[in-house]
Short mmCIF file of C-alpha atoms in Angstrom, two decimals:
data_model
loop_
_atom_site.label_atom_id
_atom_site.label_comp_id
_atom_site.label_asym_id
_atom_site.label_seq_id
_atom_site.Cartn_x
_atom_site.Cartn_y
_atom_site.Cartn_z
CA ASP Y 163 0.00 0.00 0.00
CA SER Y 164 1.58 3.25 -1.20
CA GLY Y 165 -0.56 5.49 0.99
CA VAL Y 166 -2.08 7.21 -2.06
CA THR Y 167 -5.80 6.62 -2.41
CA GLN Y 168 -7.94 7.05 -5.49
CA THR Y 169 -11.68 6.89 -5.92
CA PRO Y 170 -13.58 5.45 -7.57
CA LYS Y 171 -11.79 2.28 -8.56
CA HIS Y 172 -13.92 1.79 -11.65
CA LEU Y 173 -16.08 4.20 -13.61
CA ILE Y 174 -18.30 3.38 -16.56
CA THR Y 175 -19.96 6.21 -18.40
CA ALA Y 176 -21.20 7.27 -21.81
CA THR Y 177 -19.71 9.51 -24.48
CA GLY Y 178 -20.32 13.18 -23.91
CA GLN Y 179 -20.52 12.84 -20.14
CA ARG Y 180 -18.34 14.42 -17.45
CA VAL Y 181 -16.64 12.61 -14.58
CA THR Y 182 -14.46 13.53 -11.62
CA LEU Y 183 -11.64 11.37 -10.32
CA ARG Y 184 -10.36 11.93 -6.83
CA CYS Y 185 -6.93 11.44 -5.33
CA SER Y 186 -5.66 11.76 -1.76
CA PRO Y 187 -1.87 11.97 -1.51
CA ARG Y 188 0.30 10.38 1.15
CA SER Y 189 0.34 12.24 4.42
CA GLY Y 190 2.89 15.06 4.17
CA ASP Y 191 3.23 14.98 0.37
CA LEU Y 192 2.70 18.36 -1.29
CA SER Y 193 2.95 17.35 -4.94
CA VAL Y 194 0.29 15.48 -6.85
CA TYR Y 195 0.73 14.14 -10.37
CA TRP Y 196 -1.83 12.69 -12.77
CA TYR Y 197 -0.94 10.09 -15.39
CA GLN Y 198 -2.99 8.33 -18.03
CA GLN Y 199 -2.27 4.73 -19.03
CA SER Y 200 -3.80 3.51 -22.27
CA LEU Y 201 -2.97 0.66 -24.62
CA ASP Y 202 -1.99 2.88 -27.51
CA GLN Y 203 -0.26 5.77 -25.69
CA GLY Y 204 1.25 3.94 -22.73
CA LEU Y 205 1.82 5.88 -19.50
CA GLN Y 206 1.67 9.61 -20.07
CA PHE Y 207 2.04 12.52 -17.68
CA LEU Y 208 -0.96 14.82 -17.61
CA ILE Y 209 -0.45 17.48 -14.96
CA GLN Y 210 1.23 18.27 -11.65
CA TYR Y 211 0.10 20.37 -8.71
CA TYR Y 212 2.25 21.52 -5.84
CA ASN Y 213 0.64 22.85 -2.68
CA GLY Y 214 -2.45 23.97 -4.53
CA GLU Y 215 -0.75 25.52 -7.55
CA GLU Y 216 -0.35 24.07 -11.01
CA ARG Y 217 3.35 23.37 -11.55
CA ALA Y 218 3.68 21.44 -14.80
CA LYS Y 219 1.49 20.40 -17.67
CA GLY Y 220 1.94 17.47 -20.00
CA ASN Y 221 -0.25 15.97 -22.67
CA ILE Y 222 -3.50 17.02 -21.08
CA LEU Y 223 -6.46 17.71 -23.34
CA GLU Y 224 -8.37 20.96 -23.05
CA ARG Y 225 -11.44 18.90 -22.09
CA PHE Y 226 -9.56 17.80 -18.98
CA SER Y 227 -8.82 19.92 -15.95
CA ALA Y 228 -7.50 19.38 -12.46
CA GLN Y 229 -7.17 21.15 -9.18
CA GLN Y 230 -5.61 20.63 -5.78
CA PHE Y 231 -7.54 21.69 -2.72
CA PRO Y 232 -6.27 23.22 0.56
CA ASP Y 233 -6.32 19.79 2.21
CA LEU Y 234 -4.02 18.69 -0.67
CA HIS Y 235 -6.39 16.20 -2.24
CA SER Y 236 -6.73 16.55 -5.99
CA GLU Y 237 -9.47 16.05 -8.53
CA LEU Y 238 -9.18 15.38 -12.24
CA ASN Y 239 -12.21 16.45 -14.24
CA LEU Y 240 -12.81 14.89 -17.63
CA SER Y 241 -15.59 16.34 -19.78
CA SER Y 242 -17.17 15.70 -23.19
CA LEU Y 243 -15.87 12.18 -22.90
CA GLU Y 244 -14.92 10.22 -25.98
CA LEU Y 245 -14.34 6.51 -26.48
CA GLY Y 246 -10.61 7.19 -26.66
CA ASP Y 247 -10.59 8.55 -23.13
CA SER Y 248 -11.05 5.03 -21.79
CA ALA Y 249 -7.92 4.35 -19.79
CA LEU Y 250 -6.41 3.86 -16.36
CA TYR Y 251 -5.83 7.15 -14.60
CA PHE Y 252 -3.14 7.16 -11.94
CA CYS Y 253 -2.42 9.70 -9.30
CA ALA Y 254 1.01 9.90 -7.72
CA SER Y 255 2.37 12.02 -4.91
CA SER Y 256 5.74 13.10 -3.61
CA VAL Y 257 7.06 15.36 -0.89
CA GLU Y 258 8.23 17.99 -3.30
CA GLY Y 259 9.51 16.78 -6.61
CA THR Y 260 13.12 16.94 -7.57
CA THR Y 261 14.66 13.68 -6.47
CA ASP Y 262 11.76 12.50 -4.39
CA THR Y 263 10.09 9.24 -5.23
CA GLN Y 264 6.64 9.43 -6.73
CA TYR Y 265 4.27 7.02 -5.02
CA PHE Y 266 1.40 5.80 -7.15
CA GLY Y 267 -2.18 5.10 -6.22
CA PRO Y 268 -4.07 2.03 -7.43
CA GLY Y 269 -5.67 3.94 -10.29
CA THR Y 270 -9.18 4.59 -11.58
CA ARG Y 271 -10.24 2.57 -14.59
CA LEU Y 272 -12.47 4.68 -16.80
CA THR Y 273 -14.58 3.01 -19.46
CA VAL Y 274 -16.44 5.23 -21.91
CA LEU Y 275 -19.19 3.44 -23.84
CA ALA E 123 12.60 15.71 -25.45
CA GLN E 124 14.01 13.03 -23.24
CA SER E 125 12.71 9.53 -23.72
CA VAL E 126 13.26 5.95 -22.69
CA THR E 127 13.20 2.85 -24.84
CA GLN E 128 12.54 -0.56 -23.40
CA LEU E 129 13.77 -3.31 -25.67
CA GLY E 130 11.30 -6.15 -25.79
CA SER E 131 7.64 -5.72 -24.94
CA HIS E 132 7.57 -9.33 -23.69
CA VAL E 133 10.28 -11.29 -21.93
CA SER E 134 9.87 -14.88 -20.83
CA VAL E 135 12.29 -16.69 -18.53
CA SER E 136 12.28 -19.91 -16.58
CA GLU E 137 11.96 -19.92 -12.82
CA GLY E 138 15.46 -19.64 -11.34
CA ALA E 139 16.94 -18.08 -14.48
CA LEU E 140 18.48 -14.64 -14.83
CA VAL E 141 16.10 -11.78 -15.49
CA LEU E 142 17.39 -9.01 -17.76
CA LEU E 143 15.09 -6.16 -18.79
CA ARG E 144 16.63 -3.53 -21.02
CA CYS E 145 16.20 0.22 -20.85
CA ASN E 146 17.98 2.92 -22.81
CA TYR E 147 17.47 6.63 -22.30
CA SER E 148 18.10 9.60 -24.53
CA SER E 149 19.67 12.52 -22.75
CA SER E 150 22.80 14.60 -23.06
CA VAL E 151 22.79 15.12 -19.31
CA PRO E 152 22.41 12.09 -17.02
CA PRO E 153 18.85 12.18 -15.78
CA TYR E 154 17.25 10.53 -12.81
CA LEU E 155 16.14 7.01 -13.71
CA PHE E 156 13.57 4.70 -12.19
CA TRP E 157 12.21 1.21 -12.52
CA TYR E 158 8.61 0.59 -11.50
CA VAL E 159 6.68 -2.69 -11.40
CA GLN E 160 2.97 -3.07 -12.03
CA TYR E 161 1.24 -6.24 -10.88
CA PRO E 162 -2.12 -7.09 -12.46
CA ASN E 163 -4.88 -4.67 -11.47
CA GLN E 164 -2.56 -2.67 -9.26
CA GLY E 165 -0.73 0.63 -9.32
CA LEU E 166 2.96 1.15 -9.92
CA GLN E 167 5.45 0.27 -7.23
CA LEU E 168 8.97 1.65 -7.19
CA LEU E 169 11.66 -1.01 -7.54
CA LEU E 170 14.69 1.26 -7.52
CA LYS E 171 15.98 4.65 -8.60
CA TYR E 172 19.22 6.23 -9.79
CA THR E 173 19.88 9.80 -8.72
CA SER E 174 23.56 10.25 -9.64
CA ALA E 175 25.03 8.53 -6.61
CA ALA E 176 26.25 4.92 -7.00
CA THR E 177 25.97 3.55 -10.52
CA LEU E 178 24.87 0.13 -9.27
CA VAL E 179 21.53 0.51 -7.59
CA LYS E 180 19.94 -2.18 -5.47
CA GLY E 181 16.19 -2.31 -5.15
CA ILE E 182 13.48 -4.36 -3.58
CA ASN E 183 12.74 -8.03 -4.23
CA GLY E 184 16.34 -8.79 -5.25
CA PHE E 185 16.38 -6.51 -8.29
CA GLU E 186 19.25 -4.24 -9.21
CA ALA E 187 20.15 -1.96 -12.09
CA GLU E 188 23.38 -0.49 -13.37
CA PHE E 189 23.64 3.00 -14.82
CA LYS E 190 26.04 3.07 -17.78
CA LYS E 191 26.54 6.56 -19.12
CA SER E 192 28.64 5.42 -22.09
CA GLU E 193 25.80 3.16 -23.23
CA THR E 194 22.95 5.42 -22.02
CA SER E 195 21.49 2.33 -20.42
CA PHE E 196 19.85 1.39 -17.14
CA HIS E 197 19.11 -2.32 -17.44
CA LEU E 198 17.26 -4.17 -14.69
CA THR E 199 18.49 -7.56 -13.52
CA LYS E 200 17.68 -10.25 -11.01
CA PRO E 201 19.90 -13.33 -10.64
CA SER E 202 17.11 -15.84 -10.08
CA ALA E 203 13.52 -15.37 -11.20
CA HIS E 204 10.58 -16.27 -9.00
CA MET E 205 7.05 -16.93 -10.14
CA SER E 206 5.98 -13.88 -8.13
CA ASP E 207 8.11 -11.65 -10.41
CA ALA E 208 5.58 -12.01 -13.23
CA ALA E 209 4.39 -8.46 -13.87
CA GLU E 210 4.86 -5.47 -16.16
CA TYR E 211 8.01 -3.44 -15.64
CA PHE E 212 8.41 0.20 -16.58
CA CYS E 213 11.58 2.20 -16.94
CA ALA E 214 11.14 5.92 -16.42
CA VAL E 215 13.27 9.04 -16.65
CA ARG E 216 12.89 12.33 -14.84
CA PRO E 217 14.62 14.93 -16.99
CA GLN E 218 16.91 17.36 -15.20
CA GLY E 219 14.92 20.34 -13.98
CA ALA E 220 11.58 18.61 -14.45
CA GLN E 221 9.45 16.71 -12.01
CA LYS E 222 7.27 14.62 -14.29
CA LEU E 223 8.23 11.06 -15.18
CA VAL E 224 8.59 9.94 -18.79
CA PHE E 225 7.88 6.23 -19.07
CA GLY E 226 8.95 3.57 -21.50
CA GLN E 227 6.37 1.35 -23.13
CA GLY E 228 6.80 -1.38 -20.54
CA THR E 229 8.03 -4.96 -20.61
CA ARG E 230 5.77 -7.81 -19.62
CA LEU E 231 7.76 -10.46 -17.76
CA THR E 232 6.49 -14.02 -17.79
CA ILE E 233 8.02 -16.72 -15.60
CA ASN E 234 7.82 -20.30 -16.79
CA PRO E 235 7.76 -23.07 -14.16
#
């Protein structure tokens, strides 16, 4: 158990819908990262937040957004969902960033029908 | 952009045999390098990391990896495979000055009895 929790574990929804994925980092970790794992793209970095502020952006679509709240939990919002958004979404956390290990949560499996 | 290449999407070894999973990175400056393992239906777990200290890095579960700058490689080895090692293994790089991880495509390790 990494100490990073993600809810829900599974999510099935329809095209055009909007969903919210939630992540709680390990106690004391200030950085939260979101990654997407799909069969065709592999594991890709989406976005990072540090202590409530966006710090880095990767291959995140404009239909996707994220935020980190004062209690340091983070949410990833996916809207206007398409079939191709079906994937495993991982959250990771670290104390700060530079050489610190990123600890991964168990992931949320999103299926868009 | 920095990247990692994992040679072989599938590797199969016999129980008790040497495990060798290959990873090459592209970078003019030695980055930080990581190996993660993903068991079925689970998140990613850190096996080991290289952060410019010792070039031979020992990790959990008997795995180790050697950083070779001249070959831009960071191959993962284990002297004797166990059935419990069956999983997907990901090599990742954290470029200097960045905090995101860039992952390879993964290598699925199968252990034959």
